[in-house]
Coordinates of C-alpha atoms in Angstrom, one line a residue:
Chain A
M663 CA 83.0 -9.6 57.6
E664 CA 81.4 -13.0 58.4
G665 CA 77.1 -12.9 59.7
E666 CA 78.1 -13.5 63.3
S667 CA 80.6 -10.6 63.7
V668 CA 78.1 -8.3 61.6
K669 CA 75.4 -9.5 63.9
L670 CA 77.2 -8.3 67.5
L671 CA 78.6 -5.4 65.6
A672 CA 74.9 -4.0 65.0
A673 CA 73.6 -5.1 68.4
A674 CA 76.4 -2.9 69.9
F675 CA 75.9 -0.2 67.2
A676 CA 72.2 -0.1 67.8
M677 CA 72.4 0.1 71.6
G678 CA 75.4 3.1 71.4
V679 CA 73.3 4.9 68.9
G680 CA 69.5 4.3 70.4
T681 CA 71.1 5.3 73.8
F682 CA 72.3 7.9 73.3
G683 CA 69.0 10.7 72.7
P684 CA 67.3 8.6 75.7
G685 CA 70.4 9.5 78.1
I686 CA 70.5 13.6 76.9
G687 CA 66.7 13.4 77.5
I688 CA 66.5 11.6 81.2
G689 CA 69.6 14.4 81.6
L690 CA 67.1 17.3 80.5
L691 CA 64.5 15.8 82.6
G692 CA 66.6 15.5 85.8
W693 CA 67.9 19.4 84.9
G694 CA 64.0 20.5 84.9
A695 CA 63.4 18.6 88.0
M696 CA 66.0 19.8 89.8
N697 CA 65.2 23.7 88.8
A698 CA 62.1 23.1 89.4
L699 CA 63.1 21.4 93.4
G700 CA 65.2 24.3 93.6
R701 CA 62.5 27.1 93.1
N702 CA 59.7 25.2 94.9
P703 CA 61.2 22.9 97.2
E704 CA 57.6 21.9 98.6
A705 CA 56.2 20.4 95.5
R706 CA 58.7 17.4 96.3
G707 CA 56.5 15.2 95.8
P708 CA 54.3 15.7 92.0
I709 CA 57.9 17.0 90.8
M710 CA 59.1 13.7 91.8
T711 CA 56.4 11.7 90.3
N712 CA 56.3 13.2 86.7
M713 CA 59.9 13.3 86.7
I714 CA 60.1 9.7 86.7
L715 CA 56.8 8.9 84.7
A716 CA 59.0 11.5 82.3
I717 CA 61.8 9.5 82.2
A718 CA 60.1 5.9 82.0
F719 CA 58.8 7.7 78.7
A720 CA 62.9 8.6 77.7
E721 CA 63.6 5.4 79.0
A722 CA 61.3 3.4 76.7
I723 CA 63.2 4.7 73.5
A724 CA 66.6 3.2 74.7
I725 CA 64.1 0.0 75.3
Y726 CA 63.3 0.1 71.7
A727 CA 66.7 -0.3 70.9
L728 CA 67.7 -2.9 73.5
I729 CA 65.0 -5.2 71.6
V730 CA 66.5 -4.3 67.9
A731 CA 70.0 -5.8 69.8
I732 CA 68.1 -8.8 71.3
L733 CA 66.6 -9.6 68.2
L734 CA 69.9 -9.4 66.3
I735 CA 71.7 -11.7 68.6
F736 CA 69.2 -14.5 69.7
V737 CA 66.7 -13.9 66.6
A738 CA 68.4 -13.1 63.7
Chain B
M574 CA 79.4 8.0 126.2
A575 CA 76.4 7.7 123.6
K576 CA 76.5 5.4 121.1
K577 CA 76.2 6.9 117.6
K578 CA 73.1 5.2 115.3
V579 CA 73.0 4.9 111.9
L580 CA 69.5 3.8 110.1
G581 CA 68.9 2.2 113.6
C582 CA 72.0 0.5 114.3
S583 CA 74.9 1.2 116.1
L584 CA 77.4 2.4 113.8
N585 CA 80.2 -0.2 114.5
L586 CA 77.0 -3.0 113.6
I587 CA 76.6 -1.1 110.1
I588 CA 80.3 -1.4 109.4
I589 CA 80.7 -5.0 109.9
L590 CA 77.8 -5.2 107.5
A591 CA 79.7 -3.4 104.7
V592 CA 82.4 -5.2 105.2
V593 CA 80.5 -8.6 104.8
F594 CA 78.4 -7.5 101.6
L595 CA 81.8 -6.2 100.5
A596 CA 83.8 -9.4 100.9
L597 CA 80.7 -11.2 99.5
I598 CA 80.4 -9.2 96.1
V599 CA 84.5 -9.3 95.9
I600 CA 84.5 -13.1 96.1
S601 CA 81.5 -14.1 94.8
F602 CA 82.7 -12.2 91.6
I603 CA 86.1 -13.5 91.3
G604 CA 85.1 -17.1 92.6
G605 CA 81.9 -16.7 89.8
S606 CA 82.0 -17.5 86.2
V607 CA 83.5 -14.0 85.2
G608 CA 86.3 -14.3 87.7
A609 CA 87.1 -17.9 86.3
L610 CA 87.8 -16.9 83.3
I611 CA 90.1 -13.7 84.2
T612 CA 91.7 -16.2 86.0
G613 CA 91.7 -19.4 83.8
G614 CA 90.5 -21.7 86.5
E615 CA 86.7 -23.3 87.2
P616 CA 84.4 -21.6 88.9
L617 CA 83.7 -22.6 92.6
S618 CA 80.6 -24.8 92.5
I619 CA 78.6 -22.3 94.9
F620 CA 79.4 -19.8 92.7
A621 CA 78.8 -21.1 89.4
V622 CA 75.8 -19.9 87.5
H623 CA 75.0 -20.9 84.0
P624 CA 74.8 -18.0 81.6
P625 CA 71.6 -16.8 80.9
H626 CA 69.6 -18.0 77.6
P627 CA 66.9 -15.7 77.1
Q628 CA 64.0 -16.8 75.1
L629 CA 61.9 -14.4 73.3
P630 CA 58.7 -16.9 72.6
A631 CA 57.1 -18.2 75.6
E632 CA 57.4 -22.2 76.4
H633 CA 55.0 -24.8 76.1
P634 CA 55.5 -26.9 79.2
F635 CA 52.8 -29.6 77.6
P636 CA 53.7 -30.9 74.9
N637 CA 50.0 -31.6 73.8
L638 CA 48.7 -28.4 74.9
P639 CA 48.6 -25.1 73.3
I640 CA 48.6 -23.7 76.3
T641 CA 52.5 -21.4 77.2
N642 CA 53.6 -21.1 80.4
T643 CA 53.0 -17.3 80.2
M644 CA 49.1 -18.1 80.3
I645 CA 49.1 -19.8 83.5
T646 CA 50.9 -17.1 85.1
A647 CA 48.2 -14.9 83.4
W648 CA 45.4 -16.9 85.2
I649 CA 47.5 -17.0 87.9
S650 CA 47.3 -13.7 88.7
I651 CA 43.8 -12.8 87.4
L652 CA 43.1 -15.3 90.1
V653 CA 45.0 -13.6 92.9
L654 CA 43.2 -10.3 91.8
F655 CA 40.0 -11.7 92.2
G656 CA 40.9 -13.6 95.4
I657 CA 42.3 -10.3 97.1
F658 CA 39.3 -8.5 96.1
F659 CA 36.6 -10.9 96.6
A660 CA 38.3 -11.5 100.1
A661 CA 38.2 -8.2 101.1
T662 CA 34.7 -7.1 100.1
R663 CA 33.2 -9.9 101.5
K664 CA 32.0 -8.5 105.4
M665 CA 32.3 -5.1 104.4
R666 CA 31.8 -2.7 107.5
L667 CA 31.7 1.2 107.1
V668 CA 34.6 1.6 109.0
P669 CA 37.2 -0.4 106.9
R670 CA 39.7 -2.7 108.3
G671 CA 42.7 -4.7 107.7
L672 CA 42.7 -6.1 103.8
Q673 CA 39.2 -4.1 103.4
N674 CA 41.0 -1.1 104.4
L675 CA 44.0 -1.4 101.8
V676 CA 41.6 -2.0 99.0
E677 CA 39.7 0.9 99.6
F678 CA 42.9 3.0 99.6
I679 CA 44.4 1.5 96.6
Y680 CA 40.6 2.2 94.8
E681 CA 40.6 5.8 96.3
T682 CA 43.8 6.6 94.8
A683 CA 43.4 5.4 91.5
A684 CA 39.7 7.0 91.6
K685 CA 41.4 10.1 92.5
F686 CA 44.3 9.6 89.9
I687 CA 41.9 9.0 87.0
E688 CA 39.4 11.8 87.9
D689 CA 41.6 14.3 88.5
P690 CA 42.0 14.7 84.6
A691 CA 39.1 13.4 83.6
G692 CA 36.4 14.7 85.5
K693 CA 33.8 13.1 87.6
K694 CA 31.5 12.2 84.6
W695 CA 33.9 10.2 82.5
G696 CA 36.4 9.5 85.4
R697 CA 33.2 7.0 86.4
I698 CA 33.6 5.7 82.6
F699 CA 37.3 5.2 82.8
L700 CA 38.1 4.2 86.0
P701 CA 37.1 0.7 85.2
V702 CA 39.4 -0.4 81.7
C703 CA 42.4 1.7 83.2
F704 CA 42.6 0.5 86.6
T705 CA 41.9 -3.0 85.5
I706 CA 45.1 -2.9 83.1
F707 CA 47.3 -1.4 85.8
L708 CA 46.4 -4.3 88.3
F709 CA 47.0 -6.7 85.7
V710 CA 49.8 -5.6 84.7
L711 CA 51.3 -4.9 88.0
A712 CA 50.1 -8.3 89.6
N713 CA 51.7 -9.8 86.7
A714 CA 54.7 -7.8 87.4
W715 CA 54.8 -8.7 91.1
I716 CA 54.5 -12.2 91.1
N717 CA 56.9 -12.5 88.8
L718 CA 59.0 -11.5 91.3
L719 CA 58.5 -14.6 93.6
P720 CA 61.6 -16.1 94.8
G721 CA 61.7 -19.3 92.8
F722 CA 59.0 -18.8 90.8
E723 CA 60.2 -19.5 87.3
T724 CA 62.5 -22.5 88.8
I725 CA 59.4 -24.7 88.7
K726 CA 60.1 -27.0 85.4
M727 CA 57.3 -29.3 83.6
N728 CA 58.9 -31.6 80.8
G729 CA 62.1 -29.6 80.8
E730 CA 60.6 -26.3 80.4
P731 CA 59.6 -23.8 82.8
L732 CA 55.9 -23.6 84.4
L733 CA 55.7 -20.2 84.9
R734 CA 56.9 -17.2 83.2
N735 CA 56.3 -13.3 83.7
A736 CA 53.2 -12.8 81.2
N737 CA 54.5 -9.1 80.3
T738 CA 57.2 -11.0 79.0
D739 CA 55.2 -12.5 76.5
I740 CA 54.7 -10.2 73.2
N741 CA 51.0 -11.4 73.3
V742 CA 50.0 -9.9 76.3
P743 CA 51.2 -6.0 76.4
L744 CA 50.2 -6.6 72.7
M745 CA 46.5 -7.6 73.9
L746 CA 46.4 -5.3 76.6
A747 CA 47.4 -2.3 73.9
V748 CA 44.2 -3.6 71.4
I749 CA 42.0 -3.2 74.4
S750 CA 43.1 0.2 75.3
F751 CA 42.5 1.2 71.7
I752 CA 39.4 0.0 71.1
S753 CA 38.3 1.4 74.3
V754 CA 39.5 4.6 73.5
E755 CA 37.9 4.5 70.0
Y756 CA 34.7 3.8 71.7
W757 CA 34.8 6.4 74.0
G758 CA 35.7 8.9 71.5
F759 CA 32.8 7.9 69.2
K760 CA 30.8 8.0 72.6
A761 CA 31.5 11.4 73.5
K762 CA 31.3 13.1 70.3
K763 CA 29.2 10.8 67.8
A764 CA 29.8 10.9 64.4
R765 CA 31.8 14.0 65.0
Y766 CA 34.8 12.4 66.4
L767 CA 35.5 11.1 62.5
E768 CA 36.5 14.6 62.0
T769 CA 39.9 14.2 63.6
F770 CA 40.9 11.8 61.2
F771 CA 39.3 13.1 57.9
N772 CA 38.8 17.0 58.2
F773 CA 37.9 17.6 54.5
R774 CA 35.0 20.5 55.6
P775 CA 37.9 23.2 55.5
L776 CA 39.2 22.2 52.2
G777 CA 35.2 22.5 50.6
L778 CA 34.9 25.5 52.0
G779 CA 37.9 26.8 50.4
F780 CA 37.0 26.0 47.3
K781 CA 33.5 26.9 47.4
Q782 CA 35.0 30.7 48.3
L783 CA 37.6 29.9 45.1
F784 CA 34.1 29.3 42.7
T785 CA 32.4 32.1 44.3
G786 CA 34.9 34.8 43.5
K787 CA 36.9 35.6 46.5
I788 CA 40.1 34.0 44.8
K789 CA 42.8 35.4 47.8
A790 CA 40.6 34.1 50.6
G791 CA 39.5 30.5 48.4
F792 CA 43.4 29.8 48.1
G793 CA 44.0 30.9 51.5
G794 CA 41.2 27.9 53.0
I795 CA 42.6 25.3 50.4
F796 CA 46.3 25.4 51.5
N797 CA 44.7 25.3 55.3
G798 CA 42.6 22.3 54.2
I799 CA 45.3 20.2 52.7
I800 CA 47.5 20.8 55.5
L801 CA 44.4 19.4 58.1
V802 CA 43.6 16.6 55.7
V803 CA 47.5 15.3 56.2
A804 CA 46.8 16.3 60.0
G805 CA 44.2 14.2 60.0
I806 CA 46.1 11.0 58.3
L807 CA 48.9 11.5 60.9
E808 CA 46.3 11.3 63.5
I809 CA 45.0 8.3 62.0
L810 CA 48.7 6.6 61.9
S811 CA 49.6 8.0 65.3
H812 CA 46.5 5.9 66.8
F813 CA 48.1 2.8 65.6
I814 CA 51.8 3.8 66.3
R815 CA 50.4 3.8 69.5
M816 CA 49.2 0.4 70.1
V817 CA 53.0 -0.7 68.6
S818 CA 54.8 1.4 71.4
F819 CA 52.4 0.5 74.1
T820 CA 53.3 -3.5 73.1
F821 CA 57.1 -3.1 72.4
R822 CA 57.3 -0.2 75.8
L823 CA 55.8 -3.2 78.3
F824 CA 57.3 -5.8 76.9
G825 CA 60.8 -4.6 76.5
N826 CA 60.9 -3.3 79.8
M827 CA 59.9 -6.3 81.1
T828 CA 62.0 -8.4 79.2
A829 CA 64.8 -6.1 79.6
G830 CA 64.9 -6.6 83.1
A831 CA 64.5 -10.3 83.1
I832 CA 67.6 -10.4 81.0
L833 CA 69.3 -7.9 83.0
S834 CA 68.6 -9.7 86.7
L835 CA 69.8 -12.6 84.9
I836 CA 73.5 -11.2 83.6
M837 CA 73.7 -9.6 87.2
I838 CA 73.2 -13.0 88.7
F839 CA 75.6 -14.1 86.3
L840 CA 78.2 -11.7 86.9
V841 CA 78.0 -11.1 90.7
P842 CA 75.7 -14.2 92.4
F843 CA 75.5 -12.2 95.8
V844 CA 74.2 -9.2 97.1
V845 CA 74.4 -7.4 93.8
P846 CA 71.0 -8.6 92.2
A847 CA 69.0 -7.7 94.9
I848 CA 69.5 -4.1 93.9
F849 CA 68.2 -5.2 90.4
Y850 CA 65.3 -7.4 92.5
G851 CA 64.3 -4.1 94.0
L852 CA 64.1 -2.2 90.4
E853 CA 62.3 -4.5 88.9
A854 CA 60.0 -4.0 91.7
F855 CA 60.1 -0.4 91.1
F856 CA 59.7 -0.8 87.7
G857 CA 57.0 -3.0 87.6
F858 CA 54.8 -0.1 89.3
V859 CA 56.0 2.2 87.0
Q860 CA 55.0 0.5 83.7
A861 CA 51.8 -0.3 85.2
M862 CA 51.4 3.1 86.1
I863 CA 52.2 4.0 82.4
F864 CA 50.2 1.6 80.7
G865 CA 47.0 2.7 82.5
G866 CA 48.1 6.5 82.8
L867 CA 48.6 6.3 78.9
T868 CA 45.1 5.0 78.3
L869 CA 43.9 7.6 80.2
G870 CA 45.3 10.2 78.6
F871 CA 44.4 9.3 75.6
A872 CA 41.2 8.4 76.6
C873 CA 40.9 12.3 77.8
A874 CA 42.0 13.5 74.5
A875 CA 39.5 11.6 72.7
V876 CA 36.7 13.1 74.7
M877 CA 38.0 16.6 75.3
A878 CA 36.0 19.0 73.4
E879 CA 37.4 20.6 70.4
E880 CA 37.7 24.1 70.0

């Protein structure tokens, strides 16, 4: 394989594998928040805020993979 | 017959708007650059958007000056923040109105957010750093959303660019947050703060017990001590990794947001980018809150008395 195609493959692989874990994590967070919401609908505000915060943390890991992919395509 | 109302408009208007938006999306997608690739023709001139060329290092709009465009934006956001807070605190009234009311609301919300986990005493000390980081990141993120912001060109380079997409700005904020947290840790616990990182006392105690004849307790103590020493090394590592993750979280989110909007404008020039614009505004706020909130959380962990 040529260098350029390896680069593209590597970037695609980084995104594909790197978003796998955060996807599961965000799903778990949503699951937990929905459970909490079902049990305690009055606490909607705090649950939403904390869920969004936690989702942003999980998403940050996918963002790291994205940075690696961007670096692979545009810089490496 | 009473007309049904949806979102404050009559149903007919909503349907017409939806049709217009859908038509705009479809037409701009087919007429745009991607549609031209599929149909094999030229893109219509009003829909034609150049494919995005993300550039990670900041550009130099002035060839002879070591001033990058992200620096100029950072100065502008500092000036904007300064202006808002200066204007709000002139002619202060006991019963706030207008701008003063808004600024007081923001400040009080932040103070409550910080004093909740940190307590009254430490909250007062944490507030300046955490709140300033929050405001700076937020101002940088939102100033970038002004229409036409990155289109001003100077010597072929954009004159202004979101300061958060330059890795130096998040890195600087992360270093400030790191130094503040360590300083507060030392201030709270004095030299005992070092025990978080270098905890040799249980190990020494274990050896002492071993040499004074208590073999069984000694080995247990040594084992425990080694674990604590390793935990201290991990703690040092985690404090530095924290900085790296701070940097890349903000930098990555902002860069990814910018590239995502560019790609969306490239794919579907009309209507759809507006959604991502709103998403950008939201994520700018969330990232600012995370940067300030995490600094607060680490600071609380550093000053908390250990049992």
